[in-house]
Coordinates of C-alpha atoms and ligand atoms in Angstrom, one line a residue:
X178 CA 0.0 0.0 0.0
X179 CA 1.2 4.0 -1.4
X180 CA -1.2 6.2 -0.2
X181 CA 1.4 9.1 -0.1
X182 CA -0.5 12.1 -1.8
X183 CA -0.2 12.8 -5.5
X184 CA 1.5 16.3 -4.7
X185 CA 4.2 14.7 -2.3
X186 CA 6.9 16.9 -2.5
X187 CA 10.3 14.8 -3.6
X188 CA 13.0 17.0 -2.8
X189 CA 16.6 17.9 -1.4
X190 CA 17.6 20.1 1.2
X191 CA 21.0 22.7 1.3
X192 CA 21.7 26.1 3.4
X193 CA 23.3 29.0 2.7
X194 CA 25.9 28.8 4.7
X195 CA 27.5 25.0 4.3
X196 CA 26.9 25.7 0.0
X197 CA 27.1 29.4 -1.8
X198 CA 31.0 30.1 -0.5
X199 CA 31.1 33.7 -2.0
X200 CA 31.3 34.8 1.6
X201 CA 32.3 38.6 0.7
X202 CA 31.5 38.9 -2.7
X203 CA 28.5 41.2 -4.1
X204 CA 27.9 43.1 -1.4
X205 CA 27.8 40.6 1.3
X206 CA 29.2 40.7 4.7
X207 CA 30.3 38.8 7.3
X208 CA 28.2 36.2 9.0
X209 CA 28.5 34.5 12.2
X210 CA 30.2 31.5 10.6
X211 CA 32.6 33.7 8.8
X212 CA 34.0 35.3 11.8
X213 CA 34.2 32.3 13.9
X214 CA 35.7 30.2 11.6
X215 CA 38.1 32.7 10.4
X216 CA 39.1 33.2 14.2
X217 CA 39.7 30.0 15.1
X218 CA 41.2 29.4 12.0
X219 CA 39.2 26.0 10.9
X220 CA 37.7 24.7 8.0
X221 CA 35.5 27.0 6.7
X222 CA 32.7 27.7 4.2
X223 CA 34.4 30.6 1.8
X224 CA 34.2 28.7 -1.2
X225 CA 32.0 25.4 0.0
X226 CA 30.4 24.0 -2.7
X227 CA 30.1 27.3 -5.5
X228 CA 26.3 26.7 -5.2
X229 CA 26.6 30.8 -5.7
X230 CA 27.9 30.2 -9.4
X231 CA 26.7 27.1 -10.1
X232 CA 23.2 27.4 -8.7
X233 CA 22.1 26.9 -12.2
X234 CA 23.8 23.4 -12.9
X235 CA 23.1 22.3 -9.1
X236 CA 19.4 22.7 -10.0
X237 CA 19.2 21.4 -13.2
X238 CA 20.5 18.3 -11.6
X239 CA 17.6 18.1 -8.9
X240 CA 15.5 18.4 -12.1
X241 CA 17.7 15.5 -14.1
X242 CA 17.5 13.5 -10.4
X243 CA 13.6 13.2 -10.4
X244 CA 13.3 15.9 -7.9
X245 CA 10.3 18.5 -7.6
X246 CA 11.1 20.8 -4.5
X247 CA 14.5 22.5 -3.5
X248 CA 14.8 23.3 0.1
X249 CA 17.5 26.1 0.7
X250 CA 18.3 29.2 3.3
X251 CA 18.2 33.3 2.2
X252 CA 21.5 34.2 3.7
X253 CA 20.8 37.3 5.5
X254 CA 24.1 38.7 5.8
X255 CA 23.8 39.2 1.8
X256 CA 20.6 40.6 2.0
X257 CA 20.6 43.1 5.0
X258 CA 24.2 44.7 5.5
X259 CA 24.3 46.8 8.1
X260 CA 22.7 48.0 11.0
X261 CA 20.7 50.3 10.0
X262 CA 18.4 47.9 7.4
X263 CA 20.8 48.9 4.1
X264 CA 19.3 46.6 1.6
X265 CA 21.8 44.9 -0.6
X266 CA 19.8 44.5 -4.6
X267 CA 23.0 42.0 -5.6
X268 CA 21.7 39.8 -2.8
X269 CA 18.1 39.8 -3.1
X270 CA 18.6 39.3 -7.2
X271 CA 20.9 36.1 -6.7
X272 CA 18.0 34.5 -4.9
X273 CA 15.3 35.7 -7.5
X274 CA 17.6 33.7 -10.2
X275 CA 17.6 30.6 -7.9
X276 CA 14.1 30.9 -7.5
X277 CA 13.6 31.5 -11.4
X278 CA 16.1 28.3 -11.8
X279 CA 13.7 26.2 -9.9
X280 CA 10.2 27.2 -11.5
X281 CA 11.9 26.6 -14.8
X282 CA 12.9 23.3 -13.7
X283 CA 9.3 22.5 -12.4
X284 CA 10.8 22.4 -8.8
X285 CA 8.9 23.7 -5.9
X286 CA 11.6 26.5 -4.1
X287 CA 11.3 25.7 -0.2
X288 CA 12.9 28.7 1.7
X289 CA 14.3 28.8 4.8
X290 CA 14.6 32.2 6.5
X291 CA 17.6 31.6 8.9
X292 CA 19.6 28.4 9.0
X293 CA 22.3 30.1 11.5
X294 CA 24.6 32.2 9.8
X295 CA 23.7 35.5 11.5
X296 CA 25.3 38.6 10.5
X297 CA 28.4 39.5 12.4
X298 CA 26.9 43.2 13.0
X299 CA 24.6 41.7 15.3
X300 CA 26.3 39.0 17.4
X301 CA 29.0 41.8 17.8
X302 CA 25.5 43.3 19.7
X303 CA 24.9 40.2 21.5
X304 CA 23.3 38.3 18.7
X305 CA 20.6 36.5 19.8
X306 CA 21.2 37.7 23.9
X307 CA 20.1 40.7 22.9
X308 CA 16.1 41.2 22.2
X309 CA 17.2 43.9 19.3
X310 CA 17.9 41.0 16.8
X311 CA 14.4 40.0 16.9
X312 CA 13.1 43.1 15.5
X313 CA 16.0 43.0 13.2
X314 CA 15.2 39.7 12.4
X315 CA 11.4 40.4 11.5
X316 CA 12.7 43.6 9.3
X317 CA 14.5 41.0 6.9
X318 CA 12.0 38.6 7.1
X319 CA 9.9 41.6 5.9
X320 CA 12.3 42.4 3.3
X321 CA 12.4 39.2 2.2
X322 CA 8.6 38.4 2.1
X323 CA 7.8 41.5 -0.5
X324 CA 10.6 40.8 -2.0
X325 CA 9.4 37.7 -2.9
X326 CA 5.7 37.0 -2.0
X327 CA 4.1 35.3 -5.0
X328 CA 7.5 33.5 -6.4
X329 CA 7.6 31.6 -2.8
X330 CA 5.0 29.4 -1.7
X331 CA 6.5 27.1 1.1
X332 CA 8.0 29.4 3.9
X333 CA 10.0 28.3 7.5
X334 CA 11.5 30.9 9.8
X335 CA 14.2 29.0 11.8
X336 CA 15.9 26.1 11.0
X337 CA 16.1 23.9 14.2
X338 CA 16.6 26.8 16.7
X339 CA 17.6 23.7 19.4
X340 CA 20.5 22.9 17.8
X341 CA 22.4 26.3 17.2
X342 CA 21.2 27.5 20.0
X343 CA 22.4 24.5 22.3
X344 CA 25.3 24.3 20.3
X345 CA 26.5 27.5 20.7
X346 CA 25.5 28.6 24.5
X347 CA 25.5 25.6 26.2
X348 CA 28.0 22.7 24.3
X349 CA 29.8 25.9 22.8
X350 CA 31.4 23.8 20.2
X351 CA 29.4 26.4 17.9
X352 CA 29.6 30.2 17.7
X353 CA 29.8 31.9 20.0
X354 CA 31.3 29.1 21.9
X355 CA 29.5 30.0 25.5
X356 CA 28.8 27.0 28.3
X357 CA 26.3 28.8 29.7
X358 CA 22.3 27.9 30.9
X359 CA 21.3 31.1 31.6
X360 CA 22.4 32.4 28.2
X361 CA 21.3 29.3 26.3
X362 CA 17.7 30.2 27.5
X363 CA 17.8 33.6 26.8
X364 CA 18.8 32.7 23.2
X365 CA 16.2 30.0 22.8
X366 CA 13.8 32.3 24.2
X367 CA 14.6 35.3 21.8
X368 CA 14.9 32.7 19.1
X369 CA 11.2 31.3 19.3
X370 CA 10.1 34.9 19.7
X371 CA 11.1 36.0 16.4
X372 CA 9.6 33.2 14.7
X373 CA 6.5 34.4 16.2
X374 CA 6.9 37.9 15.7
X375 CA 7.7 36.9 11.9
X376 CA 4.7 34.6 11.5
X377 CA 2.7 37.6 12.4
X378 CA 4.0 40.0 10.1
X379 CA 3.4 37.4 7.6
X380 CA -0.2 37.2 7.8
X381 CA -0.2 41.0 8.4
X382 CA 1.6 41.6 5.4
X383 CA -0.9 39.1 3.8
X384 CA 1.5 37.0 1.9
X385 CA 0.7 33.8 0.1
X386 CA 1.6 30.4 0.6
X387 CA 2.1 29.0 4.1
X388 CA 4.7 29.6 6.8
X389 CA 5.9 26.9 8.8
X390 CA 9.4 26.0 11.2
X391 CA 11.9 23.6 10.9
X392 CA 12.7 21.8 14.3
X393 CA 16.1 19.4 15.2
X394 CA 12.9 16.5 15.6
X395 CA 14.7 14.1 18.3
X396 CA 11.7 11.6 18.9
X397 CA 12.2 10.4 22.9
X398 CA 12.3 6.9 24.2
X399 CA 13.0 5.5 27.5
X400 CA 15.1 2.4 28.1
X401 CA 12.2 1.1 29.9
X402 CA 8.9 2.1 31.8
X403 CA 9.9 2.7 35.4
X404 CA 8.5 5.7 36.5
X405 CA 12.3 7.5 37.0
X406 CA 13.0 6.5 33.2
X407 CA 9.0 8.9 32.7
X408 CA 10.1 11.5 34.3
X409 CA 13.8 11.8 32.6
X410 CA 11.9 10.7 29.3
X411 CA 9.7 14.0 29.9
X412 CA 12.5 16.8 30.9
X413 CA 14.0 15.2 28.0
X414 CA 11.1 15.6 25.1
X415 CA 11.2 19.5 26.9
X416 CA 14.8 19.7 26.6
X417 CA 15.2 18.3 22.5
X418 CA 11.5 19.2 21.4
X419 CA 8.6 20.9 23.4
X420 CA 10.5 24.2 23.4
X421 CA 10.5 24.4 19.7
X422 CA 7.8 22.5 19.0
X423 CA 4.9 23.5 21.2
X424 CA 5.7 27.0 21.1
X425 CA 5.4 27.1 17.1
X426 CA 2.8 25.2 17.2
X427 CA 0.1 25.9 19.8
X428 CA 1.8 28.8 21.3
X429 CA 2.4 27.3 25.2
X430 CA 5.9 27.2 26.5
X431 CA 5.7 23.7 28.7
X432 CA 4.9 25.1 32.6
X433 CA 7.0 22.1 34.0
X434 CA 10.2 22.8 31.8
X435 CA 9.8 27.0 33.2
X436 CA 9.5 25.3 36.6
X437 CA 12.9 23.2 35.6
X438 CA 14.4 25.9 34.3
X439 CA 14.1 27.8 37.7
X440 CA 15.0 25.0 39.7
X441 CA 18.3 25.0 38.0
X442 CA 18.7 28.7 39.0
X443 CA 17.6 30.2 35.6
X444 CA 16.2 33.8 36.0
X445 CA 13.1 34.1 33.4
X446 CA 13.1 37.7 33.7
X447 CA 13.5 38.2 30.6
X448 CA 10.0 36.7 29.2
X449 CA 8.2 40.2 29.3
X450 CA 4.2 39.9 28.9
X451 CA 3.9 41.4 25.9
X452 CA 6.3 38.9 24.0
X453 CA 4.4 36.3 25.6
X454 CA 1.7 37.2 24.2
X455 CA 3.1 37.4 20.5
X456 CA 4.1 33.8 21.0
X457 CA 0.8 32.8 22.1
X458 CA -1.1 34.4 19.6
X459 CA 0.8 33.2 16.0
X460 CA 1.1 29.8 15.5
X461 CA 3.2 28.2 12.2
X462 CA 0.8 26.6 9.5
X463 CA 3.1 23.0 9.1
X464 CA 5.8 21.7 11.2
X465 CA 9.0 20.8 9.2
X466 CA 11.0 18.3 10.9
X467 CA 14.6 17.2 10.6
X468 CA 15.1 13.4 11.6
X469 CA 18.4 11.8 12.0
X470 CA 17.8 9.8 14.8
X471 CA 16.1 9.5 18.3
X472 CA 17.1 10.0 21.9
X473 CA 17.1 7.0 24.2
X474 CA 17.2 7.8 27.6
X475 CA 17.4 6.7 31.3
X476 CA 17.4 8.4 34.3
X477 CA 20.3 10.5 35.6
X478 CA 22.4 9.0 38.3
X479 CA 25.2 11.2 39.0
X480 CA 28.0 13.8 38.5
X481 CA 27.2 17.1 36.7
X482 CA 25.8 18.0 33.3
X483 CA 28.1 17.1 30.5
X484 CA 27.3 17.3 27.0
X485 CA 30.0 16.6 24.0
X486 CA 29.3 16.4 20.0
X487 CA 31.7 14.2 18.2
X488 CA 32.8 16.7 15.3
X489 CA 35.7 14.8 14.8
X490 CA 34.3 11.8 13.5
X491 CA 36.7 8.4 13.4
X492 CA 39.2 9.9 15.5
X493 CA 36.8 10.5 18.1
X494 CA 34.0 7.8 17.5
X495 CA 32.1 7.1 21.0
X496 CA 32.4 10.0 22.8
X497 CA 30.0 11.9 22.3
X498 CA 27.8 12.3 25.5
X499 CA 24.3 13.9 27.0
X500 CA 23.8 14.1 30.5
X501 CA 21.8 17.0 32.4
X502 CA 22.2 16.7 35.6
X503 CA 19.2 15.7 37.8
X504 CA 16.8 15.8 34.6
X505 CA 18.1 13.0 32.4
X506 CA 20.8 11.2 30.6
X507 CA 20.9 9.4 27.2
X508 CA 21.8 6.1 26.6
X509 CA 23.8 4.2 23.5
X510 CA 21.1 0.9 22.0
X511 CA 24.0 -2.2 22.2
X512 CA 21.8 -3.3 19.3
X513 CA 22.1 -0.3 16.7
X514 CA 24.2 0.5 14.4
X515 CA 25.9 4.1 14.8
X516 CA 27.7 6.3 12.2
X517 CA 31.2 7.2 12.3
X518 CA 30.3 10.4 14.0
X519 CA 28.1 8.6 16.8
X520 CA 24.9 9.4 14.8
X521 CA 22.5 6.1 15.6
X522 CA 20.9 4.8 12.4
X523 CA 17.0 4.3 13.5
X524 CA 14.4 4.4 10.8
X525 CA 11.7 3.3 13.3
X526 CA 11.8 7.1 15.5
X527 CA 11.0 8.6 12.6
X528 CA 8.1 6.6 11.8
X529 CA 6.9 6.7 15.9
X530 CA 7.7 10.4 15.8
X531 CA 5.6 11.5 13.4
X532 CA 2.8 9.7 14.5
X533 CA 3.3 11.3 18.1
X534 CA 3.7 14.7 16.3
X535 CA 0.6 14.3 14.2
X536 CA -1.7 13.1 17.6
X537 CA 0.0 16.2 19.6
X538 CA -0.3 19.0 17.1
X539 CA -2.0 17.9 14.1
X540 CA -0.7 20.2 11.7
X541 CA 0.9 19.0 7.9
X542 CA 4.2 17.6 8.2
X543 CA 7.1 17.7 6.0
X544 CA 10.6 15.8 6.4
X545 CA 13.1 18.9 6.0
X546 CA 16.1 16.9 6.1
X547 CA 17.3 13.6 6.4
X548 CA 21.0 11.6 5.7
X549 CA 23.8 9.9 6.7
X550 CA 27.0 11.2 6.8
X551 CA 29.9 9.1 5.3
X552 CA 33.4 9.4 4.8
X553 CA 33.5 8.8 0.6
X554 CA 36.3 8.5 -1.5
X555 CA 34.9 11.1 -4.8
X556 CA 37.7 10.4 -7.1
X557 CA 37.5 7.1 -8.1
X558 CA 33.9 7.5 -10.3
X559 CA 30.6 7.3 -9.6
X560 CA 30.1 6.7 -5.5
X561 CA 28.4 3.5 -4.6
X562 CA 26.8 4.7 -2.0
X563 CA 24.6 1.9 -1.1
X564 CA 24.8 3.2 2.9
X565 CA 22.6 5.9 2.1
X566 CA 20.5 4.4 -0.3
X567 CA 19.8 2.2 2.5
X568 CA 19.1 4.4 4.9
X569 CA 17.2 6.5 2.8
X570 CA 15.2 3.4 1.7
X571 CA 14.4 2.7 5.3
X572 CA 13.4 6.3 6.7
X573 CA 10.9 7.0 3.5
X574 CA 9.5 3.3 4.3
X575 CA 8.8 4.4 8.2
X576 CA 7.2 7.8 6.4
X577 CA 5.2 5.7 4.5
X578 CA 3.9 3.6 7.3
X579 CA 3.4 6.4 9.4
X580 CA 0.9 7.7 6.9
X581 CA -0.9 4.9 6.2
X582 CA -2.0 5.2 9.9
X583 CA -3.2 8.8 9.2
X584 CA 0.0 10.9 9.6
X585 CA -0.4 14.2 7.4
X586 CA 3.5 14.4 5.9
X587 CA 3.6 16.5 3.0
X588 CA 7.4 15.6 1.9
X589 CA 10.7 14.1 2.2
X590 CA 13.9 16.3 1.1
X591 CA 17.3 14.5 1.6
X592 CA 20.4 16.0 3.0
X593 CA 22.0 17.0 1.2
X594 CA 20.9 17.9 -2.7
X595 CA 24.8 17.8 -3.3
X596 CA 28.2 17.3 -0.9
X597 CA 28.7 20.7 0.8
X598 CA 30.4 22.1 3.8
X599 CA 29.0 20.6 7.2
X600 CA 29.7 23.0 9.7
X601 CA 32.8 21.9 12.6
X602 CA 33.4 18.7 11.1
X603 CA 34.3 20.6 7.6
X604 CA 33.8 18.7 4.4
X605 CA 34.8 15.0 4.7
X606 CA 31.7 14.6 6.5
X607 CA 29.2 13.8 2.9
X608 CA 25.8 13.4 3.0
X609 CA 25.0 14.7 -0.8
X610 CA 23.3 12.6 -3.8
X611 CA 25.5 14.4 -5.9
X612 CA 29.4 14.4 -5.8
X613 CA 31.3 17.1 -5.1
X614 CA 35.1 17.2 -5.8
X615 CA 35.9 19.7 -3.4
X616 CA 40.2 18.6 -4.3
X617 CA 39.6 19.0 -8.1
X618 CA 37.3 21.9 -9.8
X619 CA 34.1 21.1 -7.5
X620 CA 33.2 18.9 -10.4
X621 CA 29.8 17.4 -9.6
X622 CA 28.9 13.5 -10.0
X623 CA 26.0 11.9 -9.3
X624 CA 26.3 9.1 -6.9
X625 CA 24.2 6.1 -7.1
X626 CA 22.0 7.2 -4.4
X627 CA 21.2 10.2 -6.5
X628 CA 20.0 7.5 -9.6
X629 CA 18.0 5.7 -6.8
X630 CA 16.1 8.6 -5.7
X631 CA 15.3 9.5 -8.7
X632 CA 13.2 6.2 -9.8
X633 CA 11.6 6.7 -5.8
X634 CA 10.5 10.1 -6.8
X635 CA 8.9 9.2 -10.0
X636 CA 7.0 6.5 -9.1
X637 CA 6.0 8.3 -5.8
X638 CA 7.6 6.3 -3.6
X639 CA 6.3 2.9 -5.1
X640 CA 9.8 1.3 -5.7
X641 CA 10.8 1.8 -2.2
X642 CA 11.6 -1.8 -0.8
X643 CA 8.7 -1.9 2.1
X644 CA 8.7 -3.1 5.8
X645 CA 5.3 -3.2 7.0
X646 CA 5.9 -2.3 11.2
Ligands
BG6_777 C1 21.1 19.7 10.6 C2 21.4 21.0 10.0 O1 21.4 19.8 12.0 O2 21.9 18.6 10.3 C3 22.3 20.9 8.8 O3 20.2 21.6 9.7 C4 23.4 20.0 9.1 O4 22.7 22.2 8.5 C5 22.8 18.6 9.2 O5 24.4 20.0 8.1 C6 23.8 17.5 9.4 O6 24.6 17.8 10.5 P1 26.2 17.8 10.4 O7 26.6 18.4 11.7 O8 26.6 16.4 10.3 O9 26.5 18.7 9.2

């Protein structure tokens, strides 16, 4: 049984950052990334993939790959320059010839607002500390929607505000680099605020199409059913998804994660009555949701909080930890299989999580992103990736099942449309259907996963091999 809708959008996923490179060139400035990166002196994204000058070929192949919907990010450092709103009319007209790329391809352009790479001029202000970048935050979003309203149709504000924002203030392996709770709320906070303060100015702006967020989606399950393993399972789903997800969606900040937050000594201050009220008024129209795997937890024992990412891949593989202290910690399945960069490969959350999504908010679904990260050798011919058509295989099968038991999911975009830079572990890390020779020209290959996807697409997801659960 298919009964994935006709219009099921088949698509690929990229963001501005990890893919354009041109980071100075027509007009734009520094972002976040830039200025971090170049700091620390580490792999960064100044050239990535070219997607800036080869936008046109990249799309062409989503075309050529069966594909009918291009996910990507508006970079706002090229688009807004400087403090004081300057619009920049080189930015705004690279993303009216991607967006003319697509419709002339017959692919549907899916735009995220902000997928992290903040201009410098405001985290030099505090960045998302300071509740300034949300109102400069809904006056590009504002840009952006005339600019565009009518070419656009699918819209997000954030992408996965959990994970930059964790990253950054609390594991600190992102910018800023800060190990702090108090900050990491305040961020979050701010964070969720402007997606609210931009859905409004959406609909007040009356602009077409349908605005939506895309969320870190880290389904929650417990290594048993003893009541301690409940109650970690529950500051858990707070900590990874209810702060995203039911603010965006119904408007309600969980009461017992505020009461969490205070027990941990976290002043909340800073949630002023009137922003509240913002939040709880404008509600997204469709949840995107990122899924590479679950969170299997157990309750916390001891010692304090500790949270690491493996960005390092081999060289570091097992060590990357999650442990709040007195809420939860997460556990490793003996029985699954992990990637090379501790990622667990688990088709089955995604189907489990979308059902739980749908029953809690019941709002359309898409998948935003989805893929495994491999070390792949690009110069030896087409990559026979048969990992990720395997994976791939498996998650659209649990999407499939999912909506046969009444799930509303919209679409399914892999990550990546092509290889491209992935943030701190640089560009060995590949997840893209297509090739990219970062060591010789950027010459672009399709890999086999990329000829696989391509007969899924067409038939609508009828050659996937199925696994009834
Ligand atoms: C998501 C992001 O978190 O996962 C992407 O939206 C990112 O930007 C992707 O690249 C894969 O993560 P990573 O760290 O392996 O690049």
């Amino acid at each position: 049984m298919n009964n994935l809708r006709r219009d099921f959008l088949w698509g690929s996923a990229t963001a501005s950052y990890q893919c354009e490179g041109a980071w100075n060139e027509d007009g734009k400035v520094e972002s976040m990334w830039d200025h971090y990166l170049h700091e620390e002196h580490l792999e960064n994204g100044d050239v990535a993939s070219d997607h800036y000058h080869r936008f046109a070929e990249d799309i062409r192949m989503m075309k050529e790959g069966g594909q009918n919907a291009y996910r990507f990010s508006i970079s706002w450092p090229r688009i807004i320059t400087d403090e004081s709103g300057h619009v920049n009319q080189k930015g705004l007209d690279f993303y009216h010839e991607v967006i003319r790329a697509c419709r002339e391809n017959g692919i549907e352009p899916f735009v995220t607002l902000y997928h992290w790479d903040l201009p410098q001029y405001l985290q030099k202000d505090g960045g998302w500390l300071n509740r300034a970048t949300c109102d400069a935050y809904v006056r590009f979003a504002e840009t952006v929607f005339r600019e565009f309203n009518g070419e656009v149709s699918c819209w997000t504000t954030f992408n996965e505000p959990r994970w930059t924002i964790v990253n950054g203030y609390l594991i600190g392996n992102y910018p800023p680099g800060m190990h702090d709770g108090q900050m990491t709320a305040i961020g979050g906070y701010h964070i969720m605020l402007a997606s609210a303060l931009a859905v409004e100015r959406f609909r007040s702006m009356k602009i077409s199409g349908n605005i939506g967020i895309v969320h870190s989606y880290t389904p929650v399950e417990g290594v048993d059913s003893r009541p301690e393993t409940l109650t970690a399972m529950r500051y858990a789903d707070n900590f990874m998804n209810n702060w995203i997800l039911d603010v965006a969606a119904k408007g309600e900040i969980p009461e017992d994660f505020l009461e969490a937050l205070k027990d941990k000594g976290i002043d909340l201050s800073f949630m002023k009555p009137e922003d509240l009220d913002a939040i709880r008024r404008n509600h997204v129209d469709f949840l995107g949701l990122n899924y590479y795997a679950r969170a299997l937890i157990k309750p916390y024992t001891s010692g304090e909080t500790e949270l690491t990412v493996n960005n390092k891949g081999k060289a570091a593989k097992g060590t990357t930890t999650t442990i709040i202290k007195g809420w939860f910690e997460q556990a490793r399945d003996p029985s699954s299989r992990y990637t090379e960069w501790d990622t667990e490969i688990y088709p089955r959350g995604l189907y489990e999580g979308l059902l739980k999504a749908w029953s809690r908010y019941h709002l359309p679904m898409y998948v935003t992103e989805n893929g495994i990260g491999y070390y792949e050798d690009v110069s030896q011919g087409e990559v026979q990736d048969d990992w990720r058509v395997s994976f791939m295989n498996d998650h659209i099968n649990a999407i499939m099942n999912a909506a046969e038991e009444g799930a509303d999911v919209r679409g399914y975009f892999a990550w990546s449309s092509f290889d491209l830079y992935s943030w701190k572990n640089g560009c060995e890390k590949r997840y893209g259907l297509v090739a990219v020779d970062f060591a010789h020209g950027l010459k672009r290959t399709p890999k086999k996963s990329w000829h696989w996807y391509k007969t899924v697409a067409e038939s609508n997801g009828d050659t996937i091999a199925r696994e009834k659960y």
